[in-house]
PDB file of C-alpha atoms and ligand atoms in Angstrom:
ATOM      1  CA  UNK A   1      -0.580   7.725 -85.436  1.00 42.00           C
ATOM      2  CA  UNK A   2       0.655  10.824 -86.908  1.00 49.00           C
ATOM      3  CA  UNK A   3      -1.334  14.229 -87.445  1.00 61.00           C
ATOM      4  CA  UNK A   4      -3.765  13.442 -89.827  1.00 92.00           C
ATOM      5  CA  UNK A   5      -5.972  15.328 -92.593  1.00 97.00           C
ATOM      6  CA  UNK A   6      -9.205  17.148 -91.243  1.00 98.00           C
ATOM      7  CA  UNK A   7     -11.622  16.655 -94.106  1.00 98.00           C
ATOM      8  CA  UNK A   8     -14.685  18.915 -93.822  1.00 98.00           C
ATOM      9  CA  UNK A   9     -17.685  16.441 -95.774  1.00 98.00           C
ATOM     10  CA  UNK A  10     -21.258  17.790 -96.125  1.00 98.00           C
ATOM     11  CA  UNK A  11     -23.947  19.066 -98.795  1.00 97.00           C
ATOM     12  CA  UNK A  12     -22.898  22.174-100.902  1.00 96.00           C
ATOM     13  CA  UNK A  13     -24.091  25.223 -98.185  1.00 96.00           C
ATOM     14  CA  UNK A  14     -22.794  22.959 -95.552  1.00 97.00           C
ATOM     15  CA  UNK A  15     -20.370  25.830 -94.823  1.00 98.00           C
ATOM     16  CA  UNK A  16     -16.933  23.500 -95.609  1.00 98.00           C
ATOM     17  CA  UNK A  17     -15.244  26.303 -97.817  1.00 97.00           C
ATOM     18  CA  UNK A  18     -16.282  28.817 -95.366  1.00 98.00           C
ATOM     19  CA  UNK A  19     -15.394  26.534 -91.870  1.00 98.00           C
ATOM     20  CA  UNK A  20     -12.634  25.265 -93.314  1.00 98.00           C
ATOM     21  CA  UNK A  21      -9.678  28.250 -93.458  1.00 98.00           C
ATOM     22  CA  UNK A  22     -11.000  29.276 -89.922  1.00 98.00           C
ATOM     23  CA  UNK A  23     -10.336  25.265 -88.486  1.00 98.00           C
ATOM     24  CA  UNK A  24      -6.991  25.708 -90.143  1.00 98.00           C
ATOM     25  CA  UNK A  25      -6.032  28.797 -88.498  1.00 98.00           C
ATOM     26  CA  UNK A  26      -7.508  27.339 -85.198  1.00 97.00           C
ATOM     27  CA  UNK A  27      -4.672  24.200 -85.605  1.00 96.00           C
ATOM     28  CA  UNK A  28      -2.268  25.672 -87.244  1.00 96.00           C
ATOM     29  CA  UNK A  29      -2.077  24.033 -90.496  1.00 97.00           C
ATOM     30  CA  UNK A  30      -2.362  24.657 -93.907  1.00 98.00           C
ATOM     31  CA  UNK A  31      -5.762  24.294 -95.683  1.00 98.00           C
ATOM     32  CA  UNK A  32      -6.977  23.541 -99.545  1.00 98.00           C
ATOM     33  CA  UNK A  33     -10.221  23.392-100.970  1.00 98.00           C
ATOM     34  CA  UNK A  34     -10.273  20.956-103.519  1.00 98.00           C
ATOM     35  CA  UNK A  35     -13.135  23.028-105.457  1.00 97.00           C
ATOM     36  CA  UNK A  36     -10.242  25.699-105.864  1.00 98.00           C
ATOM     37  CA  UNK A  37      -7.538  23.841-105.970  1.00 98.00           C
ATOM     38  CA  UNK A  38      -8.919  22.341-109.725  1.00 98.00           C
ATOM     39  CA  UNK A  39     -10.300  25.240-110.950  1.00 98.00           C
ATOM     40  CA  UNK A  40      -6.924  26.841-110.680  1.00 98.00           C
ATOM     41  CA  UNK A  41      -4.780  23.121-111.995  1.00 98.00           C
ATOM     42  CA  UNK A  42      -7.335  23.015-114.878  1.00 98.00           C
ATOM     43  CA  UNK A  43      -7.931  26.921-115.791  1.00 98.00           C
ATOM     44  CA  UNK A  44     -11.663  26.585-115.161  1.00 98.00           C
ATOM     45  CA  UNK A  45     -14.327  26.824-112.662  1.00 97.00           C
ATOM     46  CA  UNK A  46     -16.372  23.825-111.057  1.00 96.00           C
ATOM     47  CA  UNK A  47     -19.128  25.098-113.343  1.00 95.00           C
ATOM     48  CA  UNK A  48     -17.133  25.130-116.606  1.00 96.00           C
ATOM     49  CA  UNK A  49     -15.654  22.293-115.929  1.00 97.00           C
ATOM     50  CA  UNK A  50     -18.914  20.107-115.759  1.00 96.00           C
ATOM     51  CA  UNK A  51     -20.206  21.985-118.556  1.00 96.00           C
ATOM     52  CA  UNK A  52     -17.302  21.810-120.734  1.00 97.00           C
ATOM     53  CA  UNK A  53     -16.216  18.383-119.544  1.00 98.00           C
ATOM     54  CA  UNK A  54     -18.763  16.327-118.019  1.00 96.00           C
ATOM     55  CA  UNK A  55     -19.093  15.549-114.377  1.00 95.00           C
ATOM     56  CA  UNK A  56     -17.024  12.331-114.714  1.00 96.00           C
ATOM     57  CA  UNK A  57     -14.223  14.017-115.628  1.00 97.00           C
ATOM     58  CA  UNK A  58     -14.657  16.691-112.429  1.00 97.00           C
ATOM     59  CA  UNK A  59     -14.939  13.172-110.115  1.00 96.00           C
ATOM     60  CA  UNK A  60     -12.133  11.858-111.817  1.00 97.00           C
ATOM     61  CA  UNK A  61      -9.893  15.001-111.056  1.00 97.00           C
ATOM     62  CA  UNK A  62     -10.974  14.949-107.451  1.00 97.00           C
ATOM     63  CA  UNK A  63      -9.760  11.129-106.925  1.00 97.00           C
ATOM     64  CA  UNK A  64      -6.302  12.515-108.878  1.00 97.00           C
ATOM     65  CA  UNK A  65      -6.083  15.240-106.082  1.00 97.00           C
ATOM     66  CA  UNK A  66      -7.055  12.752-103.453  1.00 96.00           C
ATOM     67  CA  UNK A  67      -3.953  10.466-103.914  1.00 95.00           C
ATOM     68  CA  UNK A  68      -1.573  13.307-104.523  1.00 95.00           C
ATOM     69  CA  UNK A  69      -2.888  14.376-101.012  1.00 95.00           C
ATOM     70  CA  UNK A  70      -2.791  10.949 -99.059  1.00 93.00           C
ATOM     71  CA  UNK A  71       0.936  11.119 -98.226  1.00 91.00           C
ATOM     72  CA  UNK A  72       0.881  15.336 -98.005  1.00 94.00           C
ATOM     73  CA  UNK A  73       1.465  16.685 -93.864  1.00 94.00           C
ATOM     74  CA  UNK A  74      -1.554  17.243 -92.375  1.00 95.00           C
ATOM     75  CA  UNK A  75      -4.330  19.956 -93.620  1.00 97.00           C
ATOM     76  CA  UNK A  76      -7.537  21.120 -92.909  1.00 98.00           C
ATOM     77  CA  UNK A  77      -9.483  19.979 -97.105  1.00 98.00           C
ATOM     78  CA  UNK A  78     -12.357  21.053 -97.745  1.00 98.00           C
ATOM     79  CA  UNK A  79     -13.339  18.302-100.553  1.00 97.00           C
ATOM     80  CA  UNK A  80     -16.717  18.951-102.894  1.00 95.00           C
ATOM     81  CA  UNK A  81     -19.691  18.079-101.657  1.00 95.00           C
ATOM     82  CA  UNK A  82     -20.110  15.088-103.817  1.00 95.00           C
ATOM     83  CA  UNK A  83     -16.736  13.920-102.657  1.00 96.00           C
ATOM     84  CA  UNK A  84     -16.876  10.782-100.072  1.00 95.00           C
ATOM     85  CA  UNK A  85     -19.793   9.544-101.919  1.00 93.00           C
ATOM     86  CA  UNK A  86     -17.467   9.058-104.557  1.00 93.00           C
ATOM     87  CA  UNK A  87     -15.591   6.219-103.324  1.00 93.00           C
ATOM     88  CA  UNK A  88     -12.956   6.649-105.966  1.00 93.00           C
ATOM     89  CA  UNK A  89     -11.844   9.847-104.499  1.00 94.00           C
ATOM     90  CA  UNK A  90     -12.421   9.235-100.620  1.00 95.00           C
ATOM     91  CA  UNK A  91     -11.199   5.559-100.370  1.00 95.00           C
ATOM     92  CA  UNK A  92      -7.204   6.615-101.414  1.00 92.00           C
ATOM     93  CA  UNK A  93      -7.577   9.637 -98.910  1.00 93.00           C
ATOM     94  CA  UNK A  94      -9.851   8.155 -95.755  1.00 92.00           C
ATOM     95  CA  UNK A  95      -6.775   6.049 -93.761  1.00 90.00           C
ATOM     96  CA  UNK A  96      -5.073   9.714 -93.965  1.00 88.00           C
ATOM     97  CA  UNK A  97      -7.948  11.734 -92.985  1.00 94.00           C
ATOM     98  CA  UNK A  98     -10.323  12.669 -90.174  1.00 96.00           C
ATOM     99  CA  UNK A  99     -13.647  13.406 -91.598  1.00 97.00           C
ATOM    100  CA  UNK A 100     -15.770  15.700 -89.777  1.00 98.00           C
ATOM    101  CA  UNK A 101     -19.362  15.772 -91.197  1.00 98.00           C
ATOM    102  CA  UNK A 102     -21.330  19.272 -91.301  1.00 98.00           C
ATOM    103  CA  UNK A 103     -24.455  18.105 -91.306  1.00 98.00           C
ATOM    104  CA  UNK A 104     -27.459  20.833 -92.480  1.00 98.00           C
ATOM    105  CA  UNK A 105     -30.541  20.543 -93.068  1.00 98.00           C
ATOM    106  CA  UNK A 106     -31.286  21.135 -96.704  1.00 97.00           C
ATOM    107  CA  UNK A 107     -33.277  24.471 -96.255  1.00 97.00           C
ATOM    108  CA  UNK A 108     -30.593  25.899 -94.045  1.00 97.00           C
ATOM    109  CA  UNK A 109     -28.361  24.930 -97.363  1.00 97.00           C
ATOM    110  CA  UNK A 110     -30.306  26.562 -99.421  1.00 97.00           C
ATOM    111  CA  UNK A 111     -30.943  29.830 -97.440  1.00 96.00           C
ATOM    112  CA  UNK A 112     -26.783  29.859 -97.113  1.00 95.00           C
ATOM    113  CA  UNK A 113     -26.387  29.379-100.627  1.00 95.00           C
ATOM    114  CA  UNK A 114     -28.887  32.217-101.424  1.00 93.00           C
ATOM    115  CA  UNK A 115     -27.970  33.082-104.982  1.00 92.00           C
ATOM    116  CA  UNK A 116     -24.725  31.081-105.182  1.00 92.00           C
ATOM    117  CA  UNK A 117     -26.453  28.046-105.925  1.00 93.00           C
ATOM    118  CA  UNK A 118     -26.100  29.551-109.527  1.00 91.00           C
ATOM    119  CA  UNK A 119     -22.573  28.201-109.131  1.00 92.00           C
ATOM    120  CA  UNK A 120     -23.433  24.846-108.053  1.00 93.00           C
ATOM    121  CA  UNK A 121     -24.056  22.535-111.267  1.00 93.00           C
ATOM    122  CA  UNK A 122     -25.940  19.774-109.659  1.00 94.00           C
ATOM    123  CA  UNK A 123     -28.234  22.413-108.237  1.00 95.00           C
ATOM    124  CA  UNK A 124     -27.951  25.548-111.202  1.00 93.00           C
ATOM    125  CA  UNK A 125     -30.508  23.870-113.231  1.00 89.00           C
ATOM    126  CA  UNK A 126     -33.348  22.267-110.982  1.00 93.00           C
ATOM    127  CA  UNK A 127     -36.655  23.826-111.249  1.00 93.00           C
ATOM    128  CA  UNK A 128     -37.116  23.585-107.367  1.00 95.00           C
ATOM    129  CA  UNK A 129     -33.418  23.380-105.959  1.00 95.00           C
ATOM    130  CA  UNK A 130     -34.652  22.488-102.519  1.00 96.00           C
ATOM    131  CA  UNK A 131     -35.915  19.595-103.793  1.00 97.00           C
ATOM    132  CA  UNK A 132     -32.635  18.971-105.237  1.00 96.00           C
ATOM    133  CA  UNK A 133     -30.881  19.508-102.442  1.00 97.00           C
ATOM    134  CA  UNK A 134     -33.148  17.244-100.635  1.00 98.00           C
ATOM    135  CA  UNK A 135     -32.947  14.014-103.187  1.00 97.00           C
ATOM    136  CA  UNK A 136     -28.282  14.761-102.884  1.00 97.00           C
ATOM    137  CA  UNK A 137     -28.905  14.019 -99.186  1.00 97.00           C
ATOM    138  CA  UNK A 138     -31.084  11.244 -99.745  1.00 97.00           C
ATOM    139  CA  UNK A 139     -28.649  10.052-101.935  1.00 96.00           C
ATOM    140  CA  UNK A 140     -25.389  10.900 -99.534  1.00 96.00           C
ATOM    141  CA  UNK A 141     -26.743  10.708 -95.974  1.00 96.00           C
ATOM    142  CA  UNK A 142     -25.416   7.203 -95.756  1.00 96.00           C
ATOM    143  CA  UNK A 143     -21.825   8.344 -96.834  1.00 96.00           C
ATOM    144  CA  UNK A 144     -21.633  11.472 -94.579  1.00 97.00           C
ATOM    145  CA  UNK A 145     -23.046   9.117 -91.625  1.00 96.00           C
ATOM    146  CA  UNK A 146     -19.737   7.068 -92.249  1.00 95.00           C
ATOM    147  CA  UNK A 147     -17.922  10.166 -90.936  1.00 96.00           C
ATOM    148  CA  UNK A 148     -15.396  10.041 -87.917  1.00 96.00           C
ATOM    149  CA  UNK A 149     -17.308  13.097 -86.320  1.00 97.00           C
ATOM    150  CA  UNK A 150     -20.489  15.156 -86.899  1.00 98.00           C
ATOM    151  CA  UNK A 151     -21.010  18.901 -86.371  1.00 98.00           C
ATOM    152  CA  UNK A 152     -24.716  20.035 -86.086  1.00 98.00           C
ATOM    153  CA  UNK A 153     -23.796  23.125 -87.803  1.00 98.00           C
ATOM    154  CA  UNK A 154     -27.452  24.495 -87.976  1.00 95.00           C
ATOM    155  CA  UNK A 155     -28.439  27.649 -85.744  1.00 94.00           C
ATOM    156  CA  UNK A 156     -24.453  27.889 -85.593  1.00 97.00           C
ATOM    157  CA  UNK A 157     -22.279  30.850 -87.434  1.00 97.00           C
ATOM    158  CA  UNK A 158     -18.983  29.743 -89.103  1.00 98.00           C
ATOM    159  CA  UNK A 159     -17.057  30.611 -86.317  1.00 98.00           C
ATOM    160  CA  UNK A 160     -19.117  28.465 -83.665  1.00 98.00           C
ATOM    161  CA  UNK A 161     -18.891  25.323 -86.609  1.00 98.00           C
ATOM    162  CA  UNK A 162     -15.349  25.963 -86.246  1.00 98.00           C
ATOM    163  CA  UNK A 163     -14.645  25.988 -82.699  1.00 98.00           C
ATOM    164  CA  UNK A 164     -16.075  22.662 -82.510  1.00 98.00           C
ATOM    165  CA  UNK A 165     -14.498  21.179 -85.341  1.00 98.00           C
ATOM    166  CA  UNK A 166     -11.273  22.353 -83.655  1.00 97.00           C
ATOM    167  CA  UNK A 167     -12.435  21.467 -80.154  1.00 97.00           C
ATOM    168  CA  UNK A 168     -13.232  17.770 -81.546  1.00 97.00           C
ATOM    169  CA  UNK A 169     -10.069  16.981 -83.608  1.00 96.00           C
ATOM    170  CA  UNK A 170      -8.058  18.267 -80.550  1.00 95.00           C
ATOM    171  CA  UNK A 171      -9.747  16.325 -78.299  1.00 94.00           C
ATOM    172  CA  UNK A 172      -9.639  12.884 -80.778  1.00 92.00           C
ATOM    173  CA  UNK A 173      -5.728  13.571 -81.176  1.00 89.00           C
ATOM    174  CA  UNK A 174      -5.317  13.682 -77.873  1.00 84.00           C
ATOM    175  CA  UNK A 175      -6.733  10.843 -77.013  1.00 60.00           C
ATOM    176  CA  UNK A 176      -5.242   9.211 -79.807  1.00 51.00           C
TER     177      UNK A 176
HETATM  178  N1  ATP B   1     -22.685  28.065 -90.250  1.00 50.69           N
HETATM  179  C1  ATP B   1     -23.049  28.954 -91.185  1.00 50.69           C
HETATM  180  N2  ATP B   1     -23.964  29.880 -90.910  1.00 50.69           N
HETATM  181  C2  ATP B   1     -24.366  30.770 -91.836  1.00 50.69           C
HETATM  182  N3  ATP B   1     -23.886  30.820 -93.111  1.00 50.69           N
HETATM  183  C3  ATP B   1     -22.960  29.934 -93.442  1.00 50.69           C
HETATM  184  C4  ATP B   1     -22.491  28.947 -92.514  1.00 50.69           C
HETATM  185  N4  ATP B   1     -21.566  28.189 -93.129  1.00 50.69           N
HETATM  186  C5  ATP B   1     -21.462  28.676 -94.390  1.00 50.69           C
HETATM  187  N5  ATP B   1     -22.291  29.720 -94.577  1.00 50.69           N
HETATM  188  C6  ATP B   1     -22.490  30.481 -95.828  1.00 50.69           C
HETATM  189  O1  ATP B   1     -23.073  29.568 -96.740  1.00 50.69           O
HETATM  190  C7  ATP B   1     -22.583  29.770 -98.051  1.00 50.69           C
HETATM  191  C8  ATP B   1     -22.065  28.440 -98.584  1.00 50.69           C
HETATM  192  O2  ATP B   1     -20.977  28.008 -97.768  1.00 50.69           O
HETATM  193  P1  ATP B   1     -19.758  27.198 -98.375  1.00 50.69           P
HETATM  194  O3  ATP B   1     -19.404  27.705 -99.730  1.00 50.69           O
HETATM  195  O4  ATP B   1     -18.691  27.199 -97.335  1.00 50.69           O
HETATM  196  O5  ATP B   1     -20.383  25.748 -98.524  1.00 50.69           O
HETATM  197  P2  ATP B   1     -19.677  24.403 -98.988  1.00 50.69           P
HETATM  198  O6  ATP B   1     -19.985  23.377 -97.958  1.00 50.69           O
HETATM  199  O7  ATP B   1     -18.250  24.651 -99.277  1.00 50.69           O
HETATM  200  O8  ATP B   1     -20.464  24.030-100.327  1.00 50.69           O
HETATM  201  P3  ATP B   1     -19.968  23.267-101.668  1.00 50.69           P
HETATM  202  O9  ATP B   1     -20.085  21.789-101.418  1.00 50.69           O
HETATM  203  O10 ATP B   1     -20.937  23.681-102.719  1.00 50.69           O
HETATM  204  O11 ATP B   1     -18.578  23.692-101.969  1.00 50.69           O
HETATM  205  C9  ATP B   1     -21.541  30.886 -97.934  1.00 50.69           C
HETATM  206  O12 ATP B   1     -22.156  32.101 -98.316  1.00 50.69           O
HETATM  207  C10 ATP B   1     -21.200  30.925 -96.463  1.00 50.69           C
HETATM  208  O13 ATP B   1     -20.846  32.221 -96.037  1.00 50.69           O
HETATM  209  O1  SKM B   2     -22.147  18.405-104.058  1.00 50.69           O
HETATM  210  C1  SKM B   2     -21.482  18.275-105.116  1.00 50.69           C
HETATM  211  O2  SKM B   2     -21.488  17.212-105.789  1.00 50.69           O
HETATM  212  C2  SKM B   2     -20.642  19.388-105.571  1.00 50.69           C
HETATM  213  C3  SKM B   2     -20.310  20.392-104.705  1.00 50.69           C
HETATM  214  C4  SKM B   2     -19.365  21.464-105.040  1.00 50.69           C
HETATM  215  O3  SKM B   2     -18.465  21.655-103.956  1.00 50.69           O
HETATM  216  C5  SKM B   2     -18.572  21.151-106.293  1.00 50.69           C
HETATM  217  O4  SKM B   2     -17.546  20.208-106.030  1.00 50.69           O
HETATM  218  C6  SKM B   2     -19.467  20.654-107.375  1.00 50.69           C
HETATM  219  O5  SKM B   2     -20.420  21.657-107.628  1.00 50.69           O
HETATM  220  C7  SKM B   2     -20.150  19.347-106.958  1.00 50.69           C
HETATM  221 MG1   MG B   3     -17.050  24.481-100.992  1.00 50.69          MG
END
């Protein structure tokens, strides 16, 4: 088979916007953040967009993005957190991608996030945001388990998640 997508999957803080240019450099391929990517198609932010247009309509611009990207050369995407959980999205994209789970504990998320999770919808508004982050993984863990490859990115920096991202993909493509 062909080159195929790296897709970065994990909880918001898992470090996938952050890994993610740093993997692409490593392989020498492009990367996109989905997260980006719509907040520049739709003239918004991630958090204006759920405020302003509902969290169905944010899911339902991520599957768009996902089919536009399923027949696009091979990247390094760094999808949403919320992203392969919603089928709708991942299911057009997963036969062209490689999905490499970050997996974190949710207190490591939440001490990466640090005041960011201000820009984080699902997580802005929750009186106790570990908790939140907690009852997403709950929720997700089954989804990110589905994942062609994990990274146990806790006690790592960005650049250690990275070289092993890169040092797994190389190593799956070529044994591929
Ligand atoms: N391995 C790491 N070690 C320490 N800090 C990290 C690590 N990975 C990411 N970070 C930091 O955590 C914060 C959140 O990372 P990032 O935005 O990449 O998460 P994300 O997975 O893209 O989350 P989201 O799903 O919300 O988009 C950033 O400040 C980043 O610098
Ligand atoms: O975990 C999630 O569902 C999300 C994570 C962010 O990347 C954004 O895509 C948005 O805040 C939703
Ligand atoms: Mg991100």
């Amino acid at each position: 088979m062909s080159a195929r997508h790296v897709i970065l999957v994990g909880l918001p803080g898992a470090g996938k916007s952050t890994v993610g240019p740093l993997v692409a450099a490593a392989l020498g391929r492009p990367f996109l953040d989905f997260d980006v990517e719509l907040a520049r198609r739709i003239g918004a932010s991630v958090p204006e967009q759920f405020a302003r247009d509902g969290e169905a309509a944010f899911r339902e611009r991520e599957a768009v993005l996902s089919r536009e990207l399923a027949a696009a050369p091979a990247m390094v995407l760094a999808p949403g957190g919320g992203w392969l959980a919603n089928s709708a999205a991942s299911a057009p994209l997963r036969p062209a991608g490689r999905i490499i789970y970050l997996r974190t504990t949710p207190a490591a998320a939440l001490a990466r996030l640090g005041a960011a999770v201000a820009d984080r919808p699902l997580l802005a508004d929750a009186d106790d945001p570990l908790a939140a982050l907690a009852a997403l993984l709950a929720r997700r863990s089954a989804a990110y388990e589905t994942a062609d490859l994990t990274v146990d990115t806790d006690g790592l920096d960005p650049a250690g998640v990275a070289d092993r991202v890169a040092a797994l993909v190389r190593a799956a493509e070529g044994g591929a």
